[in-house]
């Protein structure tokens, strides 16, 4: 999935004739009558409200104290002055050395497995329109689908190696169409993404119908799709930073079960203008099955949803609107913070454990943005 930023244009990366051939080759003999899939879609919503600027728990930058050395008074004075400048105006000093990303350094290597811990703390530098990921771990992340690791294809379940490759490509198409497509982000219906979901799943069909018509906590389009409130915000540039991975195994009835776990970082500015940048962080875990059409009733080229969950930081804390509505300003929004503190960049904790730790609280407190 070596795509990047302009994900909203173009169709699938797999030719239609290849996909049709893949389906024709998949059905042999006269198996038992296929059945309709029953989605076990478990919709779980936990929204973490961050405090833009310097959220509670954000690590501040404290330079080390220099050692005294005899005979080096002039150098020592310069060091003291430099450290004082860092303490008073870290943004300006960072720019002296070309570290506009807040000292982020080189881009991170691809994530091939679950990390063992959270990313280290970053200097508490405010994001800008020119550098909207400044002061966050996302400054070292890749843009768009380039930040999502996809493993090599190999024969699994009912699929050959070539068929698995096609399914993984189509899964990548869904991730791009649901969470990175500029038109979908602006609030348009995610038609390309929905077209990849098996329409035979009646409960999922009902969910989608309700979610876009009258969203509520149980039927919220943000569970699967990223959409912002254009009346209040607009993107701060074209980049969407991502970090995550795709994995697969054999599922029920020999299905190819694909698990996706991706964190998306969206920078926004106010719709009416201004230079202040607020970041919204969305982590989604979506599990899906590419079913054997000899065993499960499915439409060609579609997958069945198994489960999906979402964790949203600074996307709005309150009744579901179906849109991301980030807050701006240095103060903590009213009503936030009743839940536990969580680091939205920590990918070492599974979504299941994160939801368990959050308990029944609707809104927690993000330790950084």
Tab-separated table of C-alpha atoms in Angstrom:
chain	number	residue	atom	x	y	z
A	1	UNK	CA	0.000	0.000	0.000
A	2	UNK	CA	2.587	2.532	-1.101
A	3	UNK	CA	0.165	5.396	-1.479
A	4	UNK	CA	0.238	8.777	0.066
A	5	UNK	CA	-1.644	11.971	0.736
A	6	UNK	CA	-4.095	12.315	-2.183
A	7	UNK	CA	-6.063	9.254	-1.297
A	8	UNK	CA	-9.435	10.560	-2.425
A	9	UNK	CA	-8.815	10.165	-6.136
A	10	UNK	CA	-8.838	7.066	-8.287
A	11	UNK	CA	-10.329	3.664	-7.697
A	12	UNK	CA	-9.097	0.328	-6.432
A	13	UNK	CA	-5.480	-0.647	-6.961
A	14	UNK	CA	-6.645	-4.051	-8.272
A	15	UNK	CA	-7.985	-4.368	-11.849
A	16	UNK	CA	-11.599	-5.532	-12.063
A	17	UNK	CA	-10.745	-8.403	-14.385
A	18	UNK	CA	-8.208	-9.735	-11.893
A	19	UNK	CA	-10.764	-9.563	-9.102
A	20	UNK	CA	-13.401	-11.357	-11.223
A	21	UNK	CA	-10.913	-14.080	-12.110
A	22	UNK	CA	-10.039	-14.460	-8.448
A	23	UNK	CA	-13.727	-15.016	-7.595
A	24	UNK	CA	-14.277	-17.479	-10.438
A	25	UNK	CA	-11.299	-19.557	-9.368
A	26	UNK	CA	-12.424	-19.623	-5.735
A	27	UNK	CA	-15.571	-21.730	-6.180
A	28	UNK	CA	-15.017	-25.453	-6.932
A	29	UNK	CA	-17.385	-28.406	-6.666
A	30	UNK	CA	-20.849	-28.229	-5.170
A	31	UNK	CA	-20.419	-27.368	-1.461
A	32	UNK	CA	-23.150	-27.006	1.112
A	33	UNK	CA	-25.540	-24.115	0.583
A	34	UNK	CA	-23.818	-20.889	1.627
A	35	UNK	CA	-25.206	-18.933	4.548
A	36	UNK	CA	-25.512	-15.219	5.185
A	37	UNK	CA	-22.915	-13.805	7.536
A	38	UNK	CA	-23.891	-12.565	10.954
A	39	UNK	CA	-21.770	-9.604	11.873
A	40	UNK	CA	-20.570	-9.547	15.432
A	41	UNK	CA	-19.859	-5.860	15.085
A	42	UNK	CA	-19.182	-4.610	18.559
A	43	UNK	CA	-19.458	-0.866	18.515
A	44	UNK	CA	-17.535	0.734	21.334
A	45	UNK	CA	-17.074	4.486	21.632
A	46	UNK	CA	-14.634	6.158	23.952
A	47	UNK	CA	-13.756	9.749	23.299
A	48	UNK	CA	-10.753	11.316	24.953
A	49	UNK	CA	-10.832	15.083	25.193
A	50	UNK	CA	-7.451	16.710	25.052
A	51	UNK	CA	-6.595	20.184	26.203
A	52	UNK	CA	-4.983	21.940	23.206
A	53	UNK	CA	-1.700	23.655	23.809
A	54	UNK	CA	-0.458	21.875	26.896
A	55	UNK	CA	-2.817	19.146	28.119
A	56	UNK	CA	-2.556	17.834	31.633
A	57	UNK	CA	0.297	15.349	31.798
A	58	UNK	CA	2.235	16.841	28.885
A	59	UNK	CA	5.971	16.688	29.516
A	60	UNK	CA	7.721	20.054	29.507
A	61	UNK	CA	11.253	20.536	28.247
A	62	UNK	CA	13.860	21.129	30.956
A	63	UNK	CA	17.458	21.423	29.686
A	64	UNK	CA	20.190	19.732	31.708
A	65	UNK	CA	22.247	21.955	34.013
A	66	UNK	CA	25.812	22.479	32.645
A	67	UNK	CA	28.842	21.462	34.666
A	68	UNK	CA	31.232	24.145	35.879
A	69	UNK	CA	34.779	24.046	34.573
A	70	UNK	CA	37.627	26.378	35.631
A	71	UNK	CA	39.029	28.613	32.952
A	72	UNK	CA	35.933	28.326	30.719
A	73	UNK	CA	33.988	31.315	32.052
A	74	UNK	CA	33.228	32.794	28.599
A	75	UNK	CA	32.023	29.482	27.213
A	76	UNK	CA	30.091	28.837	30.404
A	77	UNK	CA	28.355	32.201	30.106
A	78	UNK	CA	27.322	31.428	26.532
A	79	UNK	CA	25.954	28.062	27.602
A	80	UNK	CA	23.927	29.670	30.390
A	81	UNK	CA	22.540	32.273	27.998
A	82	UNK	CA	21.648	29.578	25.471
A	83	UNK	CA	19.872	27.499	28.085
A	84	UNK	CA	18.002	30.545	29.284
A	85	UNK	CA	16.877	31.213	25.710
A	86	UNK	CA	15.636	27.637	25.387
A	87	UNK	CA	13.666	27.949	28.602
A	88	UNK	CA	12.120	31.290	27.626
A	89	UNK	CA	11.505	30.720	23.888
A	90	UNK	CA	12.033	27.087	22.869
A	91	UNK	CA	10.158	27.584	19.585
A	92	UNK	CA	12.597	30.228	18.361
A	93	UNK	CA	15.740	28.380	19.475
A	94	UNK	CA	14.566	25.192	17.761
A	95	UNK	CA	14.349	27.101	14.503
A	96	UNK	CA	18.026	28.169	14.834
A	97	UNK	CA	19.108	24.569	14.318
A	98	UNK	CA	16.583	23.629	11.634
A	99	UNK	CA	14.587	21.485	14.020
A	100	UNK	CA	11.194	22.751	12.953
A	101	UNK	CA	9.604	19.418	13.831
A	102	UNK	CA	10.381	19.926	17.494
A	103	UNK	CA	13.430	17.692	17.440
A	104	UNK	CA	11.479	14.813	15.975
A	105	UNK	CA	14.484	13.459	14.076
A	106	UNK	CA	14.369	10.840	11.340
A	107	UNK	CA	11.108	9.155	10.280
A	108	UNK	CA	10.230	6.029	12.230
A	109	UNK	CA	10.634	2.590	10.742
A	110	UNK	CA	7.410	0.810	9.811
A	111	UNK	CA	5.435	-0.784	12.647
A	112	UNK	CA	5.600	-4.540	12.094
A	113	UNK	CA	4.248	-5.610	15.503
A	114	UNK	CA	2.692	-4.116	18.610
A	115	UNK	CA	5.125	-1.686	20.304
A	116	UNK	CA	6.342	-2.460	23.818
A	117	UNK	CA	5.658	1.034	25.125
A	118	UNK	CA	4.406	4.532	24.381
A	119	UNK	CA	6.480	6.945	22.251
A	120	UNK	CA	8.876	9.091	24.295
A	121	UNK	CA	7.863	12.565	25.380
A	122	UNK	CA	8.396	15.435	22.960
A	123	UNK	CA	9.336	19.080	23.644
A	124	UNK	CA	6.113	20.953	24.421
A	125	UNK	CA	6.101	23.008	21.229
A	126	UNK	CA	2.885	24.323	19.775
A	127	UNK	CA	1.908	23.196	16.270
A	128	UNK	CA	1.784	25.792	13.504
A	129	UNK	CA	0.070	25.940	10.127
A	130	UNK	CA	3.444	25.277	8.484
A	131	UNK	CA	4.279	22.418	10.882
A	132	UNK	CA	0.975	21.083	12.237
A	133	UNK	CA	2.513	17.914	13.761
A	134	UNK	CA	5.227	19.760	15.620
A	135	UNK	CA	5.647	18.765	19.251
A	136	UNK	CA	3.982	15.353	18.828
A	137	UNK	CA	5.147	11.812	17.976
A	138	UNK	CA	3.277	12.169	14.664
A	139	UNK	CA	6.073	14.467	13.445
A	140	UNK	CA	8.048	11.272	12.751
A	141	UNK	CA	5.143	9.293	11.290
A	142	UNK	CA	4.494	8.723	7.599
A	143	UNK	CA	1.766	10.407	5.595
A	144	UNK	CA	-1.403	8.644	4.451
A	145	UNK	CA	-1.341	4.924	3.711
A	146	UNK	CA	2.470	4.976	3.741
A	147	UNK	CA	2.232	4.723	7.534
A	148	UNK	CA	0.238	1.463	7.454
A	149	UNK	CA	2.324	-1.718	7.365
A	150	UNK	CA	0.977	-4.570	5.238
A	151	UNK	CA	2.599	-8.026	5.504
A	152	UNK	CA	3.544	-10.134	2.465
A	153	UNK	CA	0.752	-12.301	1.083
A	154	UNK	CA	0.764	-16.074	1.483
A	155	UNK	CA	-1.861	-18.750	0.916
A	156	UNK	CA	-4.308	-18.780	3.848
A	157	UNK	CA	-7.603	-20.574	4.364
A	158	UNK	CA	-9.526	-20.837	1.094
A	159	UNK	CA	-7.309	-18.308	-0.681
A	160	UNK	CA	-4.156	-18.717	-2.737
A	161	UNK	CA	-1.240	-16.324	-2.356
A	162	UNK	CA	-2.471	-14.245	-5.308
A	163	UNK	CA	-5.981	-14.081	-3.866
A	164	UNK	CA	-4.670	-12.976	-0.462
A	165	UNK	CA	-2.715	-10.211	-2.192
A	166	UNK	CA	-5.906	-8.999	-3.868
A	167	UNK	CA	-7.812	-9.078	-0.545
A	168	UNK	CA	-5.071	-7.118	1.239
A	169	UNK	CA	-5.080	-4.510	-1.535
A	170	UNK	CA	-8.862	-4.162	-1.247
A	171	UNK	CA	-8.546	-3.842	2.534
A	172	UNK	CA	-6.092	-0.995	1.982
A	173	UNK	CA	-8.584	0.611	-0.382
A	174	UNK	CA	-11.171	0.527	2.402
A	175	UNK	CA	-8.830	2.162	4.931
A	176	UNK	CA	-8.012	4.945	2.473
A	177	UNK	CA	-11.629	5.460	1.417
A	178	UNK	CA	-12.967	5.496	4.982
A	179	UNK	CA	-10.372	7.540	6.851
A	180	UNK	CA	-8.201	9.441	4.354
A	181	UNK	CA	-10.432	10.443	1.431
A	182	UNK	CA	-10.691	14.283	1.377
A	183	UNK	CA	-14.306	14.188	0.168
A	184	UNK	CA	-15.340	11.829	2.967
A	185	UNK	CA	-13.500	13.976	5.483
A	186	UNK	CA	-15.559	16.964	4.307
A	187	UNK	CA	-18.709	15.018	5.157
A	188	UNK	CA	-19.656	13.359	1.869
A	189	UNK	CA	-21.063	9.854	2.027
A	190	UNK	CA	-18.221	7.262	1.922
A	191	UNK	CA	-19.686	5.439	-1.075
A	192	UNK	CA	-16.435	3.758	-2.160
A	193	UNK	CA	-15.802	2.407	1.327
A	194	UNK	CA	-19.380	1.193	1.821
A	195	UNK	CA	-19.269	-0.557	-1.560
A	196	UNK	CA	-16.576	-2.863	-0.156
A	197	UNK	CA	-18.784	-4.034	2.761
A	198	UNK	CA	-20.927	-7.131	2.215
A	199	UNK	CA	-24.523	-5.854	1.820
A	200	UNK	CA	-25.847	-9.212	3.062
A	201	UNK	CA	-24.994	-8.226	6.642
A	202	UNK	CA	-28.365	-6.879	7.680
A	203	UNK	CA	-27.239	-5.552	11.070
A	204	UNK	CA	-24.392	-3.620	9.442
A	205	UNK	CA	-26.774	-2.358	6.773
A	206	UNK	CA	-29.115	-1.088	9.505
A	207	UNK	CA	-26.191	0.510	11.340
A	208	UNK	CA	-25.050	2.419	8.277
A	209	UNK	CA	-28.557	3.600	7.444
A	210	UNK	CA	-29.160	4.943	10.954
A	211	UNK	CA	-25.650	6.343	11.445
A	212	UNK	CA	-25.839	8.751	8.509
A	213	UNK	CA	-29.491	9.679	9.045
A	214	UNK	CA	-29.746	10.070	12.834
A	215	UNK	CA	-26.391	9.353	14.513
A	216	UNK	CA	-26.359	8.323	18.162
A	217	UNK	CA	-23.951	6.594	20.527
A	218	UNK	CA	-24.731	3.134	19.148
A	219	UNK	CA	-24.964	4.223	15.518
A	220	UNK	CA	-22.153	6.690	14.978
A	221	UNK	CA	-20.482	6.885	11.546
A	222	UNK	CA	-17.236	7.852	13.297
A	223	UNK	CA	-16.938	4.222	14.314
A	224	UNK	CA	-15.800	3.462	10.762
A	225	UNK	CA	-15.363	6.776	8.935
A	226	UNK	CA	-13.558	10.074	9.606
A	227	UNK	CA	-15.674	13.188	8.933
A	228	UNK	CA	-15.212	16.679	10.335
A	229	UNK	CA	-17.619	19.529	11.013
A	230	UNK	CA	-16.901	21.954	8.187
A	231	UNK	CA	-18.899	24.719	9.869
A	232	UNK	CA	-16.244	24.996	12.554
A	233	UNK	CA	-12.962	23.576	11.228
A	234	UNK	CA	-10.982	22.807	8.111
A	235	UNK	CA	-7.754	20.837	7.566
A	236	UNK	CA	-4.427	22.493	8.312
A	237	UNK	CA	-2.718	21.295	5.144
A	238	UNK	CA	-2.938	18.108	3.116
A	239	UNK	CA	-1.040	15.691	5.359
A	240	UNK	CA	-2.694	13.105	7.592
A	241	UNK	CA	-0.123	11.248	9.665
A	242	UNK	CA	-0.710	7.564	10.299
A	243	UNK	CA	0.843	4.668	12.139
A	244	UNK	CA	-0.508	1.148	12.193
A	245	UNK	CA	-0.453	-2.302	10.742
A	246	UNK	CA	-2.498	-4.962	9.017
A	247	UNK	CA	-2.319	-8.654	9.910
A	248	UNK	CA	-4.227	-11.734	8.818
A	249	UNK	CA	-4.950	-15.331	9.734
A	250	UNK	CA	-7.425	-18.052	8.883
A	251	UNK	CA	-10.865	-17.398	10.324
A	252	UNK	CA	-14.132	-19.297	10.581
A	253	UNK	CA	-15.018	-21.555	7.635
A	254	UNK	CA	-11.586	-20.939	6.153
A	255	UNK	CA	-12.167	-17.203	5.695
A	256	UNK	CA	-9.244	-14.830	5.393
A	257	UNK	CA	-9.556	-12.801	8.596
A	258	UNK	CA	-7.836	-9.428	8.335
A	259	UNK	CA	-7.193	-7.230	11.385
A	260	UNK	CA	-6.351	-3.546	11.020
A	261	UNK	CA	-5.140	-1.276	13.827
A	262	UNK	CA	-4.351	2.270	12.697
A	263	UNK	CA	-3.950	5.650	14.416
A	264	UNK	CA	-4.747	8.715	12.303
A	265	UNK	CA	-3.688	12.262	13.269
A	266	UNK	CA	-5.739	15.079	11.693
A	267	UNK	CA	-4.593	18.718	12.140
A	268	UNK	CA	-7.292	21.398	11.961
A	269	UNK	CA	-7.633	25.174	12.011
A	270	UNK	CA	-10.761	27.197	12.650
A	271	UNK	CA	-13.052	27.568	9.643
A	272	UNK	CA	-13.161	31.338	10.044
A	273	UNK	CA	-9.369	31.572	9.883
A	274	UNK	CA	-6.496	32.037	12.288
A	275	UNK	CA	-3.191	30.292	12.855
A	276	UNK	CA	-4.032	28.118	15.852
A	277	UNK	CA	-3.827	24.387	15.104
A	278	UNK	CA	-5.701	21.675	16.993
A	279	UNK	CA	-5.016	17.997	16.372
A	280	UNK	CA	-7.615	15.235	16.479
A	281	UNK	CA	-6.289	11.703	16.990
A	282	UNK	CA	-8.393	8.730	15.911
A	283	UNK	CA	-7.406	5.131	16.498
A	284	UNK	CA	-9.511	2.477	14.792
A	285	UNK	CA	-9.357	-1.275	15.024
A	286	UNK	CA	-11.404	-3.009	12.326
A	287	UNK	CA	-11.566	-6.795	11.861
A	288	UNK	CA	-13.052	-8.193	8.669
A	289	UNK	CA	-13.490	-11.511	6.861
A	290	UNK	CA	-12.989	-12.247	3.189
A	291	UNK	CA	-15.412	-15.168	3.078
A	292	UNK	CA	-15.438	-18.245	0.885
A	293	UNK	CA	-18.507	-17.666	-1.350
A	294	UNK	CA	-19.082	-21.443	-1.306
A	295	UNK	CA	-19.813	-21.234	2.431
A	296	UNK	CA	-21.046	-17.710	3.101
A	297	UNK	CA	-23.413	-15.598	1.017
A	298	UNK	CA	-21.412	-12.603	-0.062
A	299	UNK	CA	-21.297	-10.164	-2.939
A	300	UNK	CA	-18.258	-10.317	-5.242
A	301	UNK	CA	-15.426	-8.076	-4.091
A	302	UNK	CA	-16.828	-7.400	-0.607
A	303	UNK	CA	-15.829	-8.369	2.924
A	304	UNK	CA	-17.901	-9.036	6.040
A	305	UNK	CA	-17.330	-6.855	9.103
A	306	UNK	CA	-16.502	-8.859	12.217
A	307	UNK	CA	-15.839	-6.072	14.749
A	308	UNK	CA	-14.865	-2.425	14.933
A	309	UNK	CA	-13.891	-0.026	17.708
A	310	UNK	CA	-12.660	3.544	17.890
A	311	UNK	CA	-10.797	5.832	20.263
A	312	UNK	CA	-11.063	9.583	19.550
A	313	UNK	CA	-9.022	12.354	21.155
A	314	UNK	CA	-10.244	15.947	20.797
A	315	UNK	CA	-13.023	15.078	18.410
A	316	UNK	CA	-15.905	16.215	20.571
A	317	UNK	CA	-17.141	15.029	23.938
A	318	UNK	CA	-20.900	14.838	24.245
A	319	UNK	CA	-23.881	13.630	22.225
A	320	UNK	CA	-22.918	11.913	18.977
A	321	UNK	CA	-23.115	14.149	15.910
A	322	UNK	CA	-21.326	11.885	13.440
A	323	UNK	CA	-18.662	14.569	12.911
A	324	UNK	CA	-15.274	15.352	14.430
A	325	UNK	CA	-15.492	18.662	16.294
A	326	UNK	CA	-12.101	19.548	17.812
A	327	UNK	CA	-11.738	22.249	20.449
A	328	UNK	CA	-9.214	25.086	20.394
A	329	UNK	CA	-7.702	27.194	23.134
A	330	UNK	CA	-5.475	26.591	26.160
A	331	UNK	CA	-8.252	25.807	28.636
A	332	UNK	CA	-9.657	22.363	29.325
A	333	UNK	CA	-13.182	21.972	27.927
A	334	UNK	CA	-15.948	21.766	30.483
A	335	UNK	CA	-17.037	18.242	31.338
A	336	UNK	CA	-13.802	16.580	30.242
A	337	UNK	CA	-11.503	14.729	32.548
A	338	UNK	CA	-13.882	12.544	34.553
A	339	UNK	CA	-12.370	9.426	33.007
A	340	UNK	CA	-8.825	8.066	33.365
A	341	UNK	CA	-5.795	9.646	31.736
A	342	UNK	CA	-4.771	7.991	28.474
A	343	UNK	CA	-2.013	8.634	25.963
A	344	UNK	CA	-3.564	8.707	22.466
A	345	UNK	CA	-0.176	7.926	20.891
A	346	UNK	CA	0.381	4.794	22.969
A	347	UNK	CA	-0.103	1.859	20.602
A	348	UNK	CA	1.347	-0.694	23.007
A	349	UNK	CA	-2.101	-1.167	24.600
A	350	UNK	CA	-4.710	-3.107	22.662
A	351	UNK	CA	-8.055	-1.450	22.025
A	352	UNK	CA	-9.743	-4.088	24.172
A	353	UNK	CA	-7.531	-3.255	27.160
A	354	UNK	CA	-7.875	0.472	26.536
A	355	UNK	CA	-11.663	0.260	26.618
A	356	UNK	CA	-11.520	-1.903	29.727
A	357	UNK	CA	-9.289	0.657	31.476
A	358	UNK	CA	-11.631	3.487	30.465
A	359	UNK	CA	-14.541	1.807	32.255
A	360	UNK	CA	-17.927	3.451	31.878
A	361	UNK	CA	-16.671	7.025	31.557
A	362	UNK	CA	-17.665	8.714	28.310
A	363	UNK	CA	-14.813	11.241	28.353
A	364	UNK	CA	-11.321	10.770	29.664
A	365	UNK	CA	-8.286	13.033	29.709
A	366	UNK	CA	-5.569	12.833	27.062
A	367	UNK	CA	-2.054	13.272	28.396
A	368	UNK	CA	-0.920	14.913	25.148
A	369	UNK	CA	-2.175	15.968	21.743
